[in-house]
XYZ file of C-alpha atoms in Angstrom:
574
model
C 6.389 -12.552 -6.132
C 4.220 -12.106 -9.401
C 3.478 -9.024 -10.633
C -0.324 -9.138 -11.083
C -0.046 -5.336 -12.421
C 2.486 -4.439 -15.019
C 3.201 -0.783 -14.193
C 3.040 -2.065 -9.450
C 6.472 -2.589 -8.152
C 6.173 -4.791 -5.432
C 9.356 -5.565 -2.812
C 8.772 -7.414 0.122
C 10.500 -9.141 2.827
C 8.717 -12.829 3.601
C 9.863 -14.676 7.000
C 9.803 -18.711 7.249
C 8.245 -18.501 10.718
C 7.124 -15.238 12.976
C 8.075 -17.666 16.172
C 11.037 -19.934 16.588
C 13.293 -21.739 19.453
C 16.826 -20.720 20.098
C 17.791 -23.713 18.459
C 16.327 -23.435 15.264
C 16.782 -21.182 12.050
C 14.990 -18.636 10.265
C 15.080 -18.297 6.945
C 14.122 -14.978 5.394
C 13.155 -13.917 1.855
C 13.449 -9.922 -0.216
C 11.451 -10.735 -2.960
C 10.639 -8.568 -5.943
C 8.405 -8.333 -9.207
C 11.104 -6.267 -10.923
C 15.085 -6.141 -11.531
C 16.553 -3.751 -9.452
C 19.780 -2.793 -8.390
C 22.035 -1.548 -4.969
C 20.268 -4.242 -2.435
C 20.710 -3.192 1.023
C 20.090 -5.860 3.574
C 19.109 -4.962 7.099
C 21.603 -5.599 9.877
C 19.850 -8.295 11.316
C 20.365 -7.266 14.889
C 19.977 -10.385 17.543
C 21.142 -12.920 14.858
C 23.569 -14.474 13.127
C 23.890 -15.078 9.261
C 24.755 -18.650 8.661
C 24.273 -18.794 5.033
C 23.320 -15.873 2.007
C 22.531 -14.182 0.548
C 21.657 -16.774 -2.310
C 19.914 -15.174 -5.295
C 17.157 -16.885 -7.333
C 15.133 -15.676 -10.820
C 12.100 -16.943 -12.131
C 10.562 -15.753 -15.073
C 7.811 -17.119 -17.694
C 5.481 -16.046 -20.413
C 1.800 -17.135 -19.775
C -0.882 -16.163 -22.314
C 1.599 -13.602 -23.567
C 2.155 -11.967 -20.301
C 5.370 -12.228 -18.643
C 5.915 -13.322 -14.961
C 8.874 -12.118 -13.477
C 10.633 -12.440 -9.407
C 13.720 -12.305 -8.187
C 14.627 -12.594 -4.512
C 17.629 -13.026 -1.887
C 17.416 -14.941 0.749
C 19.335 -15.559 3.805
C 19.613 -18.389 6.519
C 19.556 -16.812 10.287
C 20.185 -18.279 13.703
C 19.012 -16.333 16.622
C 21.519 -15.282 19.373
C 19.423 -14.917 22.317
C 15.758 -15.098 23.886
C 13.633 -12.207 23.103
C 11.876 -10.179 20.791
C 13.907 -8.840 17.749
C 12.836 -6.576 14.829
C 14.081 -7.457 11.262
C 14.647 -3.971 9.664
C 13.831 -2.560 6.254
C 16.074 -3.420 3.493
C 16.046 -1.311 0.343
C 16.536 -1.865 -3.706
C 16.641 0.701 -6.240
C 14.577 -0.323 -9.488
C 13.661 1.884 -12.561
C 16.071 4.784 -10.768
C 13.478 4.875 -7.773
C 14.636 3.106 -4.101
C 11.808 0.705 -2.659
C 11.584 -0.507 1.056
C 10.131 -3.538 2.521
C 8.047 -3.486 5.478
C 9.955 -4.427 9.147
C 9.106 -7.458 10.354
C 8.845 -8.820 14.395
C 10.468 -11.941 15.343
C 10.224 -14.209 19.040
C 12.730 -16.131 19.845
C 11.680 -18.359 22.712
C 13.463 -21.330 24.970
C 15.192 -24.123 22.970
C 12.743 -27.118 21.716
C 12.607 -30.430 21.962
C 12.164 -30.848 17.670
C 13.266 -28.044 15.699
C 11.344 -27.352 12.931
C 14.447 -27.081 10.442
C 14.784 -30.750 11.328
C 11.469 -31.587 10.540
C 10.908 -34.688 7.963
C 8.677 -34.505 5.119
C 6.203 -36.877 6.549
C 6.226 -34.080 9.624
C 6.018 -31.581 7.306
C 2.355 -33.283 5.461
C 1.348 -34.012 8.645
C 1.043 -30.500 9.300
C 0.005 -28.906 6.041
C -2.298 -31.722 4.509
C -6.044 -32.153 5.796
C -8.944 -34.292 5.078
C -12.441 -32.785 7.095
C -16.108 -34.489 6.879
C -17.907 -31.309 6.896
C -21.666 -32.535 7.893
C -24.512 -29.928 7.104
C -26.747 -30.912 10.561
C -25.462 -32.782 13.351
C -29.197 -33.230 14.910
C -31.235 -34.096 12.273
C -35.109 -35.903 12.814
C -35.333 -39.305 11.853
C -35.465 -39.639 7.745
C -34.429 -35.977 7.612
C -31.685 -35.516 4.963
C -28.315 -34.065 6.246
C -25.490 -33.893 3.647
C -21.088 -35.233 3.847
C -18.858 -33.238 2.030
C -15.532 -34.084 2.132
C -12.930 -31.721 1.204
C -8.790 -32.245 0.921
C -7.133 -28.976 2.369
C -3.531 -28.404 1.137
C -1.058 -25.900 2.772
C 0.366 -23.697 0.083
C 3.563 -24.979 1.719
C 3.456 -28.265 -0.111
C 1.600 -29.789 -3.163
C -0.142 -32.811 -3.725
C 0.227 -35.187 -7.045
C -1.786 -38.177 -6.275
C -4.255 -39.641 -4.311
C -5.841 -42.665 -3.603
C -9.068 -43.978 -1.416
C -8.083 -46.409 1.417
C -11.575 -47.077 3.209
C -14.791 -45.634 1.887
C -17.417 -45.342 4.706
C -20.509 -47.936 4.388
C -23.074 -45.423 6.714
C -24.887 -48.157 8.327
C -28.054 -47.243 9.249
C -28.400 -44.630 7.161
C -30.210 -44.659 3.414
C -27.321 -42.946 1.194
C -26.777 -41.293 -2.379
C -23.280 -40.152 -3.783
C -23.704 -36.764 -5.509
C -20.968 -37.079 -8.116
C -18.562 -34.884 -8.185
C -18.172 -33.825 -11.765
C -14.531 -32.192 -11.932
C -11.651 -32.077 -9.346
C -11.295 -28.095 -8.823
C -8.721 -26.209 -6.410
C -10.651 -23.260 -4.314
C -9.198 -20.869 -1.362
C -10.497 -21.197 1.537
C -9.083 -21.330 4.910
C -8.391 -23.979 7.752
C -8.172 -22.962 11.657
C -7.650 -19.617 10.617
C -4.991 -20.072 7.838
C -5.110 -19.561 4.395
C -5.346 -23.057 2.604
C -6.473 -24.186 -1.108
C -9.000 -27.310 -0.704
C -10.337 -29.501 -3.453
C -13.766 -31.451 -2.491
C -13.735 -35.037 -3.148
C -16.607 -36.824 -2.172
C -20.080 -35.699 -1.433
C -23.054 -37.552 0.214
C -26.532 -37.582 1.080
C -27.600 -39.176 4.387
C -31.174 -39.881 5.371
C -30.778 -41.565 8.982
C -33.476 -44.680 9.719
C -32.595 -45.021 13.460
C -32.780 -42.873 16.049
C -30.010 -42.103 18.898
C -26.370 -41.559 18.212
C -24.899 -42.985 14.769
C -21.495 -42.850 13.944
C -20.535 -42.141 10.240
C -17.283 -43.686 9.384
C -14.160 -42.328 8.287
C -13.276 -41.613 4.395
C -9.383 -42.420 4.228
C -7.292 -41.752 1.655
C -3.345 -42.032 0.375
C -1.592 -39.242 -0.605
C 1.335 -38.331 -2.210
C 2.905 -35.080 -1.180
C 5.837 -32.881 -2.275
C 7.862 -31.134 0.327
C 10.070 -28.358 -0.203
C 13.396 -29.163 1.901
C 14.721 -25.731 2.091
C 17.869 -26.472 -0.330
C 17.829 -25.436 -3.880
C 19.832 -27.132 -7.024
C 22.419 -25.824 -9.279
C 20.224 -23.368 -11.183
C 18.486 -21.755 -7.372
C 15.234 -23.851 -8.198
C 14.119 -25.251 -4.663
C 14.172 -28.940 -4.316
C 11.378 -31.031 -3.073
C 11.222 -34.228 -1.051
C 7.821 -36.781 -1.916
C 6.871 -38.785 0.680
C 2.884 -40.694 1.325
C 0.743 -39.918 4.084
C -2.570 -41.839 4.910
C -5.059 -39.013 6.349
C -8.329 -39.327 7.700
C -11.591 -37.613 8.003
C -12.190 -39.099 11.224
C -15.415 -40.410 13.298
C -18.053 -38.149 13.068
C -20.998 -38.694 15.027
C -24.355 -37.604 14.968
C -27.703 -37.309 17.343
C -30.730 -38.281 15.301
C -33.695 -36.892 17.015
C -37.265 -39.133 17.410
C -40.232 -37.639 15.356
C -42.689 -36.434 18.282
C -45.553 -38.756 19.202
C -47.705 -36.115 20.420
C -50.383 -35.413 17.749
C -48.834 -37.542 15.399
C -51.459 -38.918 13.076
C -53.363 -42.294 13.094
C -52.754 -42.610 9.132
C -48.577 -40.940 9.282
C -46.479 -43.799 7.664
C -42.726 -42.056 8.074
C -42.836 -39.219 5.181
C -40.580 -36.194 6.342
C -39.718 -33.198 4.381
C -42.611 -30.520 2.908
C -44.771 -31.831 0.230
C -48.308 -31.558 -2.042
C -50.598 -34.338 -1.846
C -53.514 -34.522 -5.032
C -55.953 -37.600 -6.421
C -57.153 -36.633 -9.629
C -58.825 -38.766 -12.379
C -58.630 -39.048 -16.148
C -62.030 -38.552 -16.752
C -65.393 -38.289 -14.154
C -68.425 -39.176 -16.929
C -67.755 -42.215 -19.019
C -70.119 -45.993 -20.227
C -70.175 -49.353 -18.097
C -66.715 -51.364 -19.326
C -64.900 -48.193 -20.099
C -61.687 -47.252 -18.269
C -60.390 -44.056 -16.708
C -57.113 -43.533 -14.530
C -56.789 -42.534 -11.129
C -53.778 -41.072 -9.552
C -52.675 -40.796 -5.855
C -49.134 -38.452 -6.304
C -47.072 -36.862 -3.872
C -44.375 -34.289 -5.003
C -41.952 -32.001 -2.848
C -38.956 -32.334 -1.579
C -38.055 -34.845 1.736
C -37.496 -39.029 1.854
C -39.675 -39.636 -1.065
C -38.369 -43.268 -2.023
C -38.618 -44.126 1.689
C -42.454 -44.686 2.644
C -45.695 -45.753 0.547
C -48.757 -43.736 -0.454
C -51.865 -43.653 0.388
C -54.303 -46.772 -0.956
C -56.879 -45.403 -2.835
C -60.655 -46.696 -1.483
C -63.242 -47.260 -3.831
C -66.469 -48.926 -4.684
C -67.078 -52.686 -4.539
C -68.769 -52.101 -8.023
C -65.714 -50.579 -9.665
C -63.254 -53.005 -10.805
C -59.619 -52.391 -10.009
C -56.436 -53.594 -11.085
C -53.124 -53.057 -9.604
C -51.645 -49.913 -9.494
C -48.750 -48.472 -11.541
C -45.662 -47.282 -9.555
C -43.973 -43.595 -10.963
C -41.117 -42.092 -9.448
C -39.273 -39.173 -10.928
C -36.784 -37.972 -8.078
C -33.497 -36.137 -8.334
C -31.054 -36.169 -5.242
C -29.045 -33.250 -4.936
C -27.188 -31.737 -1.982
C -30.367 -30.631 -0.475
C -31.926 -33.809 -0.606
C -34.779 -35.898 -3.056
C -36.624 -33.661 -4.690
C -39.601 -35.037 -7.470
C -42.665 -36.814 -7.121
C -44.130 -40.149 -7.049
C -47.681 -41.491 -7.810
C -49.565 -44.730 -8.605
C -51.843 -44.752 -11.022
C -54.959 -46.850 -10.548
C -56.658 -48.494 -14.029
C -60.720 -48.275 -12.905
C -63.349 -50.181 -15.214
C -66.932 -49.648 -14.019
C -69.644 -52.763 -14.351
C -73.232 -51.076 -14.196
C -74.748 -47.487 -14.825
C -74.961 -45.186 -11.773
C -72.566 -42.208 -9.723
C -70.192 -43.517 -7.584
C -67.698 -41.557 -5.340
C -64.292 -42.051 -4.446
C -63.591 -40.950 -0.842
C -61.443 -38.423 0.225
C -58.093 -39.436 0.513
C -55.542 -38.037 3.216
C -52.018 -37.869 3.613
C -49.458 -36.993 6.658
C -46.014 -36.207 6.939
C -43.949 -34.911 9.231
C -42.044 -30.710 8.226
C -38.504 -30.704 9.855
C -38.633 -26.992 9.420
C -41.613 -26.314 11.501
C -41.401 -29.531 14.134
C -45.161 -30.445 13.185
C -47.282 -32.676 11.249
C -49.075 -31.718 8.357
C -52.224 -33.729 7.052
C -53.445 -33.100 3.081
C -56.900 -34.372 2.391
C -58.451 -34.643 -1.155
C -62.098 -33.968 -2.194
C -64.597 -36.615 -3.219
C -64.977 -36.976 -6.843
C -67.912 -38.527 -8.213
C -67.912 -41.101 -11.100
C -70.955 -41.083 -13.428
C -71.316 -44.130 -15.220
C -74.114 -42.817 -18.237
C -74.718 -46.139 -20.294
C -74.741 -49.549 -18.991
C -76.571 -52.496 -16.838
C -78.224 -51.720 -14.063
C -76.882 -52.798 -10.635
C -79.378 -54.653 -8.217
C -79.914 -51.653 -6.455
C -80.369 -49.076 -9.370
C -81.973 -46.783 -6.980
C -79.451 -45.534 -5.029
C -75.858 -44.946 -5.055
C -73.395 -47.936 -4.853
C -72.178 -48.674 -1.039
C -68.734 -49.308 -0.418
C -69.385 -52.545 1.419
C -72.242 -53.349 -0.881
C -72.085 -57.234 -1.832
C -75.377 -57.829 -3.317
C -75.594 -59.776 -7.099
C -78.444 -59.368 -9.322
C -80.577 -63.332 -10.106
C -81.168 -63.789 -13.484
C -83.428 -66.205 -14.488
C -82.934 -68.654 -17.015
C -86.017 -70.870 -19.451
C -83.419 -74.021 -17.981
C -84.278 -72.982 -14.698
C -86.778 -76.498 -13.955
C -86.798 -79.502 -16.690
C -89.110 -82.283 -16.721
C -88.761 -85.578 -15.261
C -88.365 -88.285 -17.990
C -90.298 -90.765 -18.885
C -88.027 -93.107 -20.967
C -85.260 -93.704 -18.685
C -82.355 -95.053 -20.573
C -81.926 -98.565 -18.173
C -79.304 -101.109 -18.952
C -79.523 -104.542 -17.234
C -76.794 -105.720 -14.571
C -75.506 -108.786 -15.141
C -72.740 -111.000 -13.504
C -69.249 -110.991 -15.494
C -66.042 -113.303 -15.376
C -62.565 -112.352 -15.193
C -61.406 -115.485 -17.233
C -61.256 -114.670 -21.150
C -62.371 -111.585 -20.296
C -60.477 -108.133 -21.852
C -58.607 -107.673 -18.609
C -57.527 -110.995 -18.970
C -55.808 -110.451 -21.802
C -54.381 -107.341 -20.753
C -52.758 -109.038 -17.863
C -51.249 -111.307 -19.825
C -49.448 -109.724 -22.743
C -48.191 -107.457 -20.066
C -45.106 -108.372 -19.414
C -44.467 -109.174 -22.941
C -45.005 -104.608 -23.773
C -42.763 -104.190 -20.285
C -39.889 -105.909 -22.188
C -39.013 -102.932 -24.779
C -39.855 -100.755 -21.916
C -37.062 -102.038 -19.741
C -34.608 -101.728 -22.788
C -35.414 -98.594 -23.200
C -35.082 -97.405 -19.724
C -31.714 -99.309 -19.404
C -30.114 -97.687 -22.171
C -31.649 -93.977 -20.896
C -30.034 -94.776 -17.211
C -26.596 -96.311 -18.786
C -26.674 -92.548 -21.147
C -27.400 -90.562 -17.875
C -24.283 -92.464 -16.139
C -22.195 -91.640 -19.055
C -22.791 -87.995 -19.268
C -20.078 -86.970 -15.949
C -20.683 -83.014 -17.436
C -24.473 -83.276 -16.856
C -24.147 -85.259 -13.773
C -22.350 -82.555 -12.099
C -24.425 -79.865 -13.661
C -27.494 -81.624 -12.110
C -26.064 -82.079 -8.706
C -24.854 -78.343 -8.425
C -28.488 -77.690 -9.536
C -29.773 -79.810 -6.403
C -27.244 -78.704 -4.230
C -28.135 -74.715 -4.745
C -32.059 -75.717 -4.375
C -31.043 -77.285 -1.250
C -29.414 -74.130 0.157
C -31.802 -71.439 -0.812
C -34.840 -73.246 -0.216
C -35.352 -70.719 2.981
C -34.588 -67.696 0.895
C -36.913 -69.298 -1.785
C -39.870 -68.889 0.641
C -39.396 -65.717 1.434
C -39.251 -64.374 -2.138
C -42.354 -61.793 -1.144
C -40.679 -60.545 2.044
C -37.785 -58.003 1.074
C -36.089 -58.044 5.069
C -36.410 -62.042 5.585
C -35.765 -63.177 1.985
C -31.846 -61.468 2.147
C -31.504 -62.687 5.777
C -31.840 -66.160 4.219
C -30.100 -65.615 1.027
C -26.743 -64.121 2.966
C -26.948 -67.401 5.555
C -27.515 -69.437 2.614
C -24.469 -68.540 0.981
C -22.178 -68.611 4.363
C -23.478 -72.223 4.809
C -22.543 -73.416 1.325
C -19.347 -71.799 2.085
C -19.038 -73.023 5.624
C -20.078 -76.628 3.945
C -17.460 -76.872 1.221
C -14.073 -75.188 2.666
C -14.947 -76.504 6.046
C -14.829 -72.974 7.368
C -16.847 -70.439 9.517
C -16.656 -67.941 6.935
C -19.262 -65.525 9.128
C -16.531 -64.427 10.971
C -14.759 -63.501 7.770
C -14.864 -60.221 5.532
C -15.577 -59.677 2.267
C -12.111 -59.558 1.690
C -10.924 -62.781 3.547
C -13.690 -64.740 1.254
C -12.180 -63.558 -2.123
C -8.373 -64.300 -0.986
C -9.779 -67.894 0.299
C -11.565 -68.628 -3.169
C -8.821 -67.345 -5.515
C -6.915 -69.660 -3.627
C -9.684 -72.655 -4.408
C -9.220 -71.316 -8.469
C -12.120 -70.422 -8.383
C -12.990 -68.041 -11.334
C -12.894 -64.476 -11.478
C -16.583 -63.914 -12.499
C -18.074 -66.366 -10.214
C -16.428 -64.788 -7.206
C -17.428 -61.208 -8.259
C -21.094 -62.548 -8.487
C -20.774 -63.715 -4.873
C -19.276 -60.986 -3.433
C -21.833 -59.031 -4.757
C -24.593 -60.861 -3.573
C -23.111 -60.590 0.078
C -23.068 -56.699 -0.969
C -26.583 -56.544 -1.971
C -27.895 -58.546 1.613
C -25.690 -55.622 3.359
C -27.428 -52.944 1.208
C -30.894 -54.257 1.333
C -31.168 -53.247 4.931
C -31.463 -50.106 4.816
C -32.335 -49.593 0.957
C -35.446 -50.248 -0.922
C -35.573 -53.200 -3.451
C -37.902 -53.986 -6.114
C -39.299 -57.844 -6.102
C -37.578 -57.747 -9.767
C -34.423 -56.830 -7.855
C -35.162 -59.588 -5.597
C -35.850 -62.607 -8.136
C -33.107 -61.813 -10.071
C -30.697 -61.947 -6.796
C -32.373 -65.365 -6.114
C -32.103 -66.661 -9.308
C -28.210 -65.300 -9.247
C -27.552 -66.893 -6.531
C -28.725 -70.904 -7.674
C -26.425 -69.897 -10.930
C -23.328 -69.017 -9.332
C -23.713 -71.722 -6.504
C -24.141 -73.868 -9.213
C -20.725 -72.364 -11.006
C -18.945 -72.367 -7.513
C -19.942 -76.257 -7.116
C -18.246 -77.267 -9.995
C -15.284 -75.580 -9.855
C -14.308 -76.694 -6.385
């Protein structure tokens, strides 16, 4: 044992096992922070020494203080069924005699696998753990709950390596990795024991269906040291390494419906606690001036995962399309930020107009009820300017009227020198069309030579032949997805049968039924190159992740447009 005080003596006695069969052995440890002299072992009544006492020292200088222990240990095999007491044994050190602490051992009925016969892997089996700890296993729908995943060790063994096996996908749920920054040991404890656990992955869930939803398994591969009980030539204990594959297992969880009753007409799926405001840039400005108008939500809950209110306004005011902000953070307790759009206003004619109040719902987890924010009116004064049709009164919402102007053009007079031309009869014969007609085929000759030696250059050129076919071929498969370039859901519903069908089309497979996995193994074995199968596999990744994640229509024409170039690449390689 180390001393953690230089002037403490410590001696103490340290058993393998408190409980053991009649069959198997107990091995016991004195152990001591100091030197000492005259040990007296116990007489180790109801058992029988089969090997010790074997003597070991360790001793080392860290940060110029020195770590010292010394013990003797001793290999026992019980006699008989019962419960025996392991006596004091004693040591003197620095002149003064030191006792360690008796110790109560049962010996029980023979079993079935002694434990001194235990293998390594039996050994990690025991002492290694992987645990999903989940922070809510009843969450509401869109209510965050978080996945930490921590390794606990036994400080019976020691781990050097690990890899991930299977990383869960959480299918139906919206998910963010919190990274973990630095791999750090901590104590803690498992079922009651005391363990050291390092946490390796951490998650944040927001569940989109209601009902029971599993959340798979993290698995990893670990390498483990196991002490085997023997010790080498110089009493250092030897180890044994063997892997072990451990799971966190299935976890599942009960999302919980949002209530209907009182729900309100205008809720569009917001749930956490938030602040709702519409503010504008300025309220007095001139007609063809501009001013900004924001609609923000901040707080903390699912704030990538439903849209804002649309601001109303005036028929008068002109509007362009809003400008998307969104500063959120996702930490362990879940988003936490704002977002806004921000509405560019340019008013035509000279008058007050108001913007209606605005409201917004969402639904607080905490306190199981709806919550409805409602802004005030704000009134626009437009000073300078044209006046309106109806400069009287305020502008209506659904007004639709237009001001006539007249114009001096309005009416013209009827002429009274008509410009007349006479109609006479006309002959095709040595007429201009004539002549056209018949030097025709004479300017059609060059023409054809041209066009000969253009289709002969096209027939040559094998490269661009191919490169135009892929092209047609990859417009012929994601013509469907083309069409639904504005619809998020359908558009990667297309895109991923699109690129089974090419598949499906060219190796002659039904490559639906295959994984992700399957599909690389069967192009590497077409040649196909590296690049181009990365690009497909992670299009197929993106039509998995886009149902339950929010894309951008950038996002989307680029995946399109990704997906003609490495069909095209695919084509002609195979």
């Amino acid at each position: 044992m180390m001393a953690q005080d230089n002037d403490a003596v410590t001696f103490e006695m340290k058993l393998s096992k408190p409980k053991l069969g009649l069959n198997e052995r107990l091995r016991v440890d004195f152990v001591m922070n100091r030197d000492g002299d005259n040990f007296n072992p116990p007489d180790f009544s109801g058992f029988k020494v089969i090997m010790g006492p074997s003597q070991s020292i360790s001793s080392s200088w860290i940060n110029g203080v020195r770590s010292y222990s010394k013990s003797y240990s001793y290999t026992l095999s019980p006699t008989a069924k019962g419960k025996f007491t392991i006596k004091q044994a004693t040591i003197v050190i620095g002149g003064e005699t030191y006792k360690s602490l008796a110790s109560e051992v049962e010996v029980t009925a023979a079993v079935d696998k002694p434990s001194d016969q235990m293998t390594a892997d039996d050994v990690a089996d025991e002492n290694l753990h992987l645990v999903a700890e989940i922070s809510k296993t009843d969450p509401f729908l869109n209510e965050a709950i978080t996945v930490i995943y921590k390794l606990y060790v036994s400080p019976n063994i020691s781990v050097s390596n690990y890899q991930p096996l299977d990383n869960p996908t959480y299918n139906n749920f919206w998910s963010q990795d919190i990274k973990v920054s630095a791999l750090s040991a901590q104590n803690g404890t498992y079922k009651g024991k005391p363990y050291r656990y390092v946490i390796l992955k951490r998650v944040v869930l927001y569940p989109q269906k209601s009902g029971k939803l599993d959340i798979e398994p993290l698995s990893l591969d670990v390498t483990v040291d196991v002490p085997t009980g023997r010790r080498d030539f110089f009493g250092q204990r030897m180890y044994a390494q063997t892997n072990k594959t451990v799971s966190a297992g299935n976890r599942t969880i009960n999302v919980k419906p949002l209530p209907l009753a009182n729900q309100p007409s205008n809720f569009n799926g917001a749930v956490g606690d938030f602040d709702f405001a519409v503010t504008t840039s300025k309220k007095s400005l001139n007609a063809t001036e501009s001013l900004q108008a924001t609609v923000e939500v901040n707080g903390k809950g699912n704030l990538k995962l439903f849209k804002l209110p649309e601001l109303e306004l005036p028929s008068a005011l002109e509007v362009y399309e809003p400008e998307f902000t969104e500063g959120v953070r996702t930490t362990l307790a879940g988003m936490q930020g704002k977002v806004s759009n921000q509405y560019t206003i340019v008013p035509s004619f000279r008058g007050k107009y108001p913007i209606a109040p605005l409201s917004f719902s969402f639904f607080n987890p905490i306190t199981e009820k709806y919550t409805t924010l409602t802004s005030d009116e704000i009134v626009i004064s437009v000073l300078e300017g044209p006046l309106s049709a109806d400069s009287n009164s305020t502008t209506s919402t659904n007004s639709s009227k237009q001001s006539v102007i007249a114009s001096k053009d309005q009416f013209n007079f009827i002429k009274l020198t008509p410009n007349l031309t006479s109609k006479s009869i006309s002959y095709f014969f040595g007429s201009t069309s004539f002549y056209l007609w018949l030097l025709c085929p004479l300017l059609l000759i060059p023409l054809a030579i041209v066009f000969r030696k253009k289709r002969d250059a096209i027939a040559g050129d094998v490269a661009g032949n191919k490169i135009r076919k892929a092209n047609k071929l990859a417009r012929k498969y994601l013509s469907a997805a083309k069409k639904e370039l504005g619809n998020k859901d359908s558009f990667y519903v297309a895109l991923e049968r699109a690129l089974h069908n090419y598949l499906k089309a060219k190796l002659k497979i039904e490559t639906s039924d295959f994984s992700k996995d399957k599909i690389v193994e069967l192009l590497h074995k077409k040649e196909i190159e590296t690049n181009t199968i990365q690009g497909f596999i992670a299009l197929l990744e993106n039509c998995e992740a886009a149902r339950y994640s929010p894309f951008s229509d950038v996002q989307i024409q680029a995946d399109y447009e990704t997906a003609s170039e490495v069909i095209s690449q695919m084509d002609k390689q195979l």
